[in-house]
Tab-separated table of C-alpha atoms in Angstrom:
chain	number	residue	atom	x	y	z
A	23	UNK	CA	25.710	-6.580	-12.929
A	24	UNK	CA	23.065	-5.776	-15.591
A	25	UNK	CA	22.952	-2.448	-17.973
A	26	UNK	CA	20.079	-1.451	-15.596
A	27	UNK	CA	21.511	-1.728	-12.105
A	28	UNK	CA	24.690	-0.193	-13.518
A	29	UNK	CA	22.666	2.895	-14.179
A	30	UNK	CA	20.637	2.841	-10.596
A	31	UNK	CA	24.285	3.038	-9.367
A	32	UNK	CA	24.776	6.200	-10.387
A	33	UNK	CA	21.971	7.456	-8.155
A	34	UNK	CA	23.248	4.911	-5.155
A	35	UNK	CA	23.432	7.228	-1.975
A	36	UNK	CA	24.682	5.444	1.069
A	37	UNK	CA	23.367	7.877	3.572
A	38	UNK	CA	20.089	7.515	2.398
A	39	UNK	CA	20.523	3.788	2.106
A	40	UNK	CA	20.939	3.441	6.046
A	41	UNK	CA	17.653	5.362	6.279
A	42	UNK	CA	15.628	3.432	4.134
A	43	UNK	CA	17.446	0.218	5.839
A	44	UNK	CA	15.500	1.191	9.343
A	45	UNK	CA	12.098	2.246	7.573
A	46	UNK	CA	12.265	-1.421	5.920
A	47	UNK	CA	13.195	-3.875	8.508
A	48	UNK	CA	12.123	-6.803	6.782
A	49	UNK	CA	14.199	-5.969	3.961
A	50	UNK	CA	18.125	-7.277	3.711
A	51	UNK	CA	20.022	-3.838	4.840
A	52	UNK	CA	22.561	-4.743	2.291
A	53	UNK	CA	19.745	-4.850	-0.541
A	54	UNK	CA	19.141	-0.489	-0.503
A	55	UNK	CA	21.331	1.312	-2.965
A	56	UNK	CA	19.601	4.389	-1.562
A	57	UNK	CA	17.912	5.669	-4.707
A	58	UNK	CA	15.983	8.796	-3.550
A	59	UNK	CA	12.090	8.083	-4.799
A	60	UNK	CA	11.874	11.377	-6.795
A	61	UNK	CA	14.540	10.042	-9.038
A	62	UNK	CA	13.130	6.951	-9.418
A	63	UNK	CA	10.253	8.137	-10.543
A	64	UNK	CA	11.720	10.612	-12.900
A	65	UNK	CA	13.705	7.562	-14.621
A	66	UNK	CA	10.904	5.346	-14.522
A	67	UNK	CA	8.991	7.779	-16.745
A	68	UNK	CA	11.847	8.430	-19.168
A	69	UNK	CA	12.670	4.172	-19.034
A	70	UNK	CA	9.503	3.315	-19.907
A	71	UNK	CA	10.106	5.110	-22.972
A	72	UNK	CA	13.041	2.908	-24.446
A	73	UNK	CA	12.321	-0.349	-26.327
A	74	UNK	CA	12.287	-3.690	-24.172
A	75	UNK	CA	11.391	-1.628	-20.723
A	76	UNK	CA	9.096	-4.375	-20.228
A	77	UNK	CA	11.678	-7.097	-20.323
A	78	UNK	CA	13.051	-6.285	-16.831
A	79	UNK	CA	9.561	-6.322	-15.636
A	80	UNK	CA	10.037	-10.320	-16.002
A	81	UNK	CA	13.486	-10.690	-14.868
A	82	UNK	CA	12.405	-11.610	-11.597
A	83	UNK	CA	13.440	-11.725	-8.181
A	84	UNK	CA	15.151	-8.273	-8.516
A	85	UNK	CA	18.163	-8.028	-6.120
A	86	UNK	CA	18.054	-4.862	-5.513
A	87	UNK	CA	15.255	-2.770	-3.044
A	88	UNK	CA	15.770	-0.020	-5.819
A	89	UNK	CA	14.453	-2.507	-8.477
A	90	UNK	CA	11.627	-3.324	-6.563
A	91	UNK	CA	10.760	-0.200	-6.559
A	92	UNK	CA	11.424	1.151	-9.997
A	93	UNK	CA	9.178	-1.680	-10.980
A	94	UNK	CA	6.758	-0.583	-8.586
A	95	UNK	CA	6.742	3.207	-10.655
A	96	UNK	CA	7.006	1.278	-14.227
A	97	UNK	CA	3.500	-0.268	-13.498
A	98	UNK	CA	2.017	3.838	-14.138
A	99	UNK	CA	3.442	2.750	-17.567
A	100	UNK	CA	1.064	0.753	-18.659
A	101	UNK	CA	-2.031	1.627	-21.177
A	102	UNK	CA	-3.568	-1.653	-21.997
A	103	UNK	CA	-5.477	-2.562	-18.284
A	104	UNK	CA	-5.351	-6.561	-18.902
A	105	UNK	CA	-1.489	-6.303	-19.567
A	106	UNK	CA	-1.084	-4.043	-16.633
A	107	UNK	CA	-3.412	-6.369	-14.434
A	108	UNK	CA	-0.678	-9.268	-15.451
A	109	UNK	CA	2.354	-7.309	-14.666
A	110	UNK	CA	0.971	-6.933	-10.684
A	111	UNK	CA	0.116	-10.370	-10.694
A	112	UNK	CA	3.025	-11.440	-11.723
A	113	UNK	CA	5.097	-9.201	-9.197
A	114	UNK	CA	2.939	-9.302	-6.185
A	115	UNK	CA	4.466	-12.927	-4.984
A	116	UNK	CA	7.902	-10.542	-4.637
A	117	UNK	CA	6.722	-7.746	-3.043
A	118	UNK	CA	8.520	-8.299	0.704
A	119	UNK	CA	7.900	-4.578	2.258
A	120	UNK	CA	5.554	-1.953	2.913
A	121	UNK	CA	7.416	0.526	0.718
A	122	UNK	CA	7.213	-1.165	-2.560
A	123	UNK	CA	3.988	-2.783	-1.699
A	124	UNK	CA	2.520	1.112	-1.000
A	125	UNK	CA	3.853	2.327	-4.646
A	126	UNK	CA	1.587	-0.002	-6.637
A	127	UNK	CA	-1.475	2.302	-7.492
A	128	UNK	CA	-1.335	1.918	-11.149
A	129	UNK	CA	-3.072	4.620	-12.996
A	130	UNK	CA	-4.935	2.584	-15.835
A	131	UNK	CA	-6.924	0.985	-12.707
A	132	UNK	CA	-8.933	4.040	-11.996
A	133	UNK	CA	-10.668	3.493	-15.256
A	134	UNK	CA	-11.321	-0.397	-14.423
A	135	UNK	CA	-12.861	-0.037	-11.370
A	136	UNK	CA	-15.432	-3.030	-11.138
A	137	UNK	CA	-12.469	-5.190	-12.523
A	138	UNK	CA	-10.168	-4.025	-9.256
A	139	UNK	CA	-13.116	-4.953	-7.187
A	140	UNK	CA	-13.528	-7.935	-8.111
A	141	UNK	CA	-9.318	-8.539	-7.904
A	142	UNK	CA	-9.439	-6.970	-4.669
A	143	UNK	CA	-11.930	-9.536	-3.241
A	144	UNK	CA	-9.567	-12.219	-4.121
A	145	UNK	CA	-6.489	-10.325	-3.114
A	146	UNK	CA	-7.888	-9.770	0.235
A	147	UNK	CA	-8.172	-13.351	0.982
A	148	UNK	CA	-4.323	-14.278	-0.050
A	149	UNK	CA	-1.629	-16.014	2.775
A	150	UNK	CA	0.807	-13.493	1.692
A	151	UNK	CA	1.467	-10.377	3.717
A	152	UNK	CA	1.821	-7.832	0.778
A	153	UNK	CA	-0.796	-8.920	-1.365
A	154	UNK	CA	-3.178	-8.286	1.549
A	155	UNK	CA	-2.100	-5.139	2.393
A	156	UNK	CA	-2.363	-4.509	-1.928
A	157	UNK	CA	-5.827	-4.691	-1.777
A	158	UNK	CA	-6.575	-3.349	1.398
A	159	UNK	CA	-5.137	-0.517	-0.024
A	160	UNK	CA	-6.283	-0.223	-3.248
A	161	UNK	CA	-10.171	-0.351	-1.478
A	162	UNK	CA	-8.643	2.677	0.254
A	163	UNK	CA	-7.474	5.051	-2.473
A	164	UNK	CA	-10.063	3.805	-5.118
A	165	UNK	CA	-13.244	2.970	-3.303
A	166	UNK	CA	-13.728	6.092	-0.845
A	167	UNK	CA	-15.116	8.701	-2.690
A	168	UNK	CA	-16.968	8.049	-5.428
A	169	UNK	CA	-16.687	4.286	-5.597
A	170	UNK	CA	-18.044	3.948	-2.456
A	171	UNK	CA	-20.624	1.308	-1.134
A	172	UNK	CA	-21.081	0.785	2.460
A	173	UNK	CA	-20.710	-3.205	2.318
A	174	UNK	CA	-17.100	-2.353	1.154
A	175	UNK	CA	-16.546	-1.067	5.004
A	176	UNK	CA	-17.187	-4.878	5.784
A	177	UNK	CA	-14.277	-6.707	3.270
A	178	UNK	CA	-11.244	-5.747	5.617
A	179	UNK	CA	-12.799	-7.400	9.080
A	180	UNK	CA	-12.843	-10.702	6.964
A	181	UNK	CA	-9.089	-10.536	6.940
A	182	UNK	CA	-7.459	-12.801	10.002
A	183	UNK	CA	-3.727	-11.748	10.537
A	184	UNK	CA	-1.477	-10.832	13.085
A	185	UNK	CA	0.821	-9.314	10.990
A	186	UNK	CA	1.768	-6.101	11.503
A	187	UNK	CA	1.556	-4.377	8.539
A	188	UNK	CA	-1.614	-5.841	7.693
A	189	UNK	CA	-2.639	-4.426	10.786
A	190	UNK	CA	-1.393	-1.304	9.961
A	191	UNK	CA	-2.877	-0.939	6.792
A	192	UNK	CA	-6.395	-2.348	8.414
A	193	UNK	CA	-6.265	0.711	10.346
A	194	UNK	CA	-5.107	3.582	7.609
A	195	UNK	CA	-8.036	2.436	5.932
A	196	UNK	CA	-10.469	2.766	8.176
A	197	UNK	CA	-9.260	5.852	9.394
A	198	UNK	CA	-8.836	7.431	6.035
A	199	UNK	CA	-12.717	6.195	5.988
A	200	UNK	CA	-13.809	8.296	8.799
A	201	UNK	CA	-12.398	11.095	7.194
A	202	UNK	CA	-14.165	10.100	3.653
A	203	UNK	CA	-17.119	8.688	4.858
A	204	UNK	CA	-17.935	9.732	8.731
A	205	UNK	CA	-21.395	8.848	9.406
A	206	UNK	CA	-21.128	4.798	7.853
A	207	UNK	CA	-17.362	4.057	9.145
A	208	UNK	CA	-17.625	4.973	12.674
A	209	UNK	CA	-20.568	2.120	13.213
A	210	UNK	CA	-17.426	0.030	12.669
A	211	UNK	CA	-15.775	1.335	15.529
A	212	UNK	CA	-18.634	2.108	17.945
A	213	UNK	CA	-20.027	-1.902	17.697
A	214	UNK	CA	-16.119	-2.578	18.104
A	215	UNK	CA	-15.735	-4.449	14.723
A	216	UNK	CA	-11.927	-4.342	14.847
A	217	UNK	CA	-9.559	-5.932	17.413
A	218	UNK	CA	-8.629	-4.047	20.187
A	219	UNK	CA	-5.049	-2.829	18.596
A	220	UNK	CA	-5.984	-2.324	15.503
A	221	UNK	CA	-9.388	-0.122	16.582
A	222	UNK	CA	-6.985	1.964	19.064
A	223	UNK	CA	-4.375	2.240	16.121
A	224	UNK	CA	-7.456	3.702	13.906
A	225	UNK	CA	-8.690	6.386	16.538
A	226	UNK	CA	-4.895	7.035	16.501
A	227	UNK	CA	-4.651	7.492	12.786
A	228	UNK	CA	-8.038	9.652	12.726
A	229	UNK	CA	-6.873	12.031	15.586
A	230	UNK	CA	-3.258	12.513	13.667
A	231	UNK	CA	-5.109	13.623	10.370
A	232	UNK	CA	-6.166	16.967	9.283
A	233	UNK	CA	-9.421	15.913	7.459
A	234	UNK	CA	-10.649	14.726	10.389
A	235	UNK	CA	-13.055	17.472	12.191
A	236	UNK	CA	-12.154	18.707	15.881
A	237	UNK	CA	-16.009	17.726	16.831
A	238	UNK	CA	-15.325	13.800	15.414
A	239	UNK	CA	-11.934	13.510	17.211
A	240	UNK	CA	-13.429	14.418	20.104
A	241	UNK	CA	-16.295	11.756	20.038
A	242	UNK	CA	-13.075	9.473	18.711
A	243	UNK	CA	-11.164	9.537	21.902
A	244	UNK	CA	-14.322	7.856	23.849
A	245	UNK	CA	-14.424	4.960	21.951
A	246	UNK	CA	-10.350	3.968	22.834
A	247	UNK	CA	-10.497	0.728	24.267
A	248	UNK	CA	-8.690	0.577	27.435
A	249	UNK	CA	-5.783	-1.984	27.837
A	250	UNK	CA	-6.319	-5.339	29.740
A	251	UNK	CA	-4.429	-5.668	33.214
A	252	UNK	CA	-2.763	-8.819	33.305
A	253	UNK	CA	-3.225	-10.297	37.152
């Protein structure tokens, strides 16, 4: 056991473990230490402090979930953009869950945002599950307010997966952009852009969230698409 996981021991909860264990399915259940997130983060911060923090940002595969996702907090570390742009590169062929995968919003990207973009439009197009859902979501919480272009709308029906939490992602997005940007984002959905699950799964999103008006929910539920009857 390394000097590192000896000290995410001592915030090991077993309880919470088991409940991170059914969030994560696709995760080992034997992997989760249970390390609750705001400690993580709080020992992230005061890690990336000591000398050599970066080290364990190489020592990769992690074994633990917990790792995963301290590294996950550790990449908010980083002030240099190009060095920080490495580090996710270098990690994103790891990431193997929705959790860790949903962490990564490094701060020094806000500043580099024509960079990300052009990241993103390779991201988008990778064969692995996470990285997709990486720059799906990165086009969501960096390119909906005042990075926003219309075409942008367009990059996530390129994507052809079944998987489910691309799918899922697909569809926070898009509902998060009806909320952000109304009049452009619900074309999408009225010329029935999306496949049928994944444009029901967005109305569903849209008419769970608060930023979404009473009036567009209403006009929401009339675009559902109804399920097919088998025969």
């Amino acid at each position: 056991m390394t000097d590192l996981q000896k000290r995410l021991f001592e915030f090991r909860d077993e309880k919470n473990a088991a409940f991170q264990a059914k969030l994560t399915p696709t995760v080992p259940a034997d992997s989760f230490l249970g390390c609750r997130v705001p400690d993580l983060r709080k020992f992230a911060k005061e890690f990336s402090k000591e000398e050599g923090w970066q080290n364990f940002l190489k020592e990769l595969p992690h074994k633990y979930y917990d790792e995963n996702l301290l590294h996950g907090f550790l990449l908010d570390s980083f002030k240099d953009f190009n060095t920080c742009l490495s580090a996710v590169e270098e990690f994103l062929p790891f990431v193997d869950n929705w959790a860790v995968c949903d962490t990564m919003r490094p701060k020094i990207f806000k500043k580099h945002l024509p960079e990300i973009m052009e990241k993103i439009k390779v991201w988008i197009k990778s064969e692995k599950t996470y990285t997709v859902r990486f720059a799906v979501n990165l086009l969501m919480s960096l390119f909906l307010d005042e990075a926003f272009e219309p075409q942008q709308l367009f990059m996530p029906l390129q994507i052809e997966s079944d998987e489910y939490y691309i799918k899922m992602m697909i569809a926070w997005y898009y509902a998060t952009a009806l909320a952000k940007q109304w009049e452009h984002t619900i074309k999408i959905l009225e010329q029935k852009k999306l496949n049928p699950w994944t444009h029901n799964k967005t109305i569903q999103k849209a008419l769970e969230s608060y930023r979404v008006t009473a009036e567009h929910k209403e006009y929401l539920r009339t675009l559902k698409i109804p399920p097919t009857r088998s025969h």
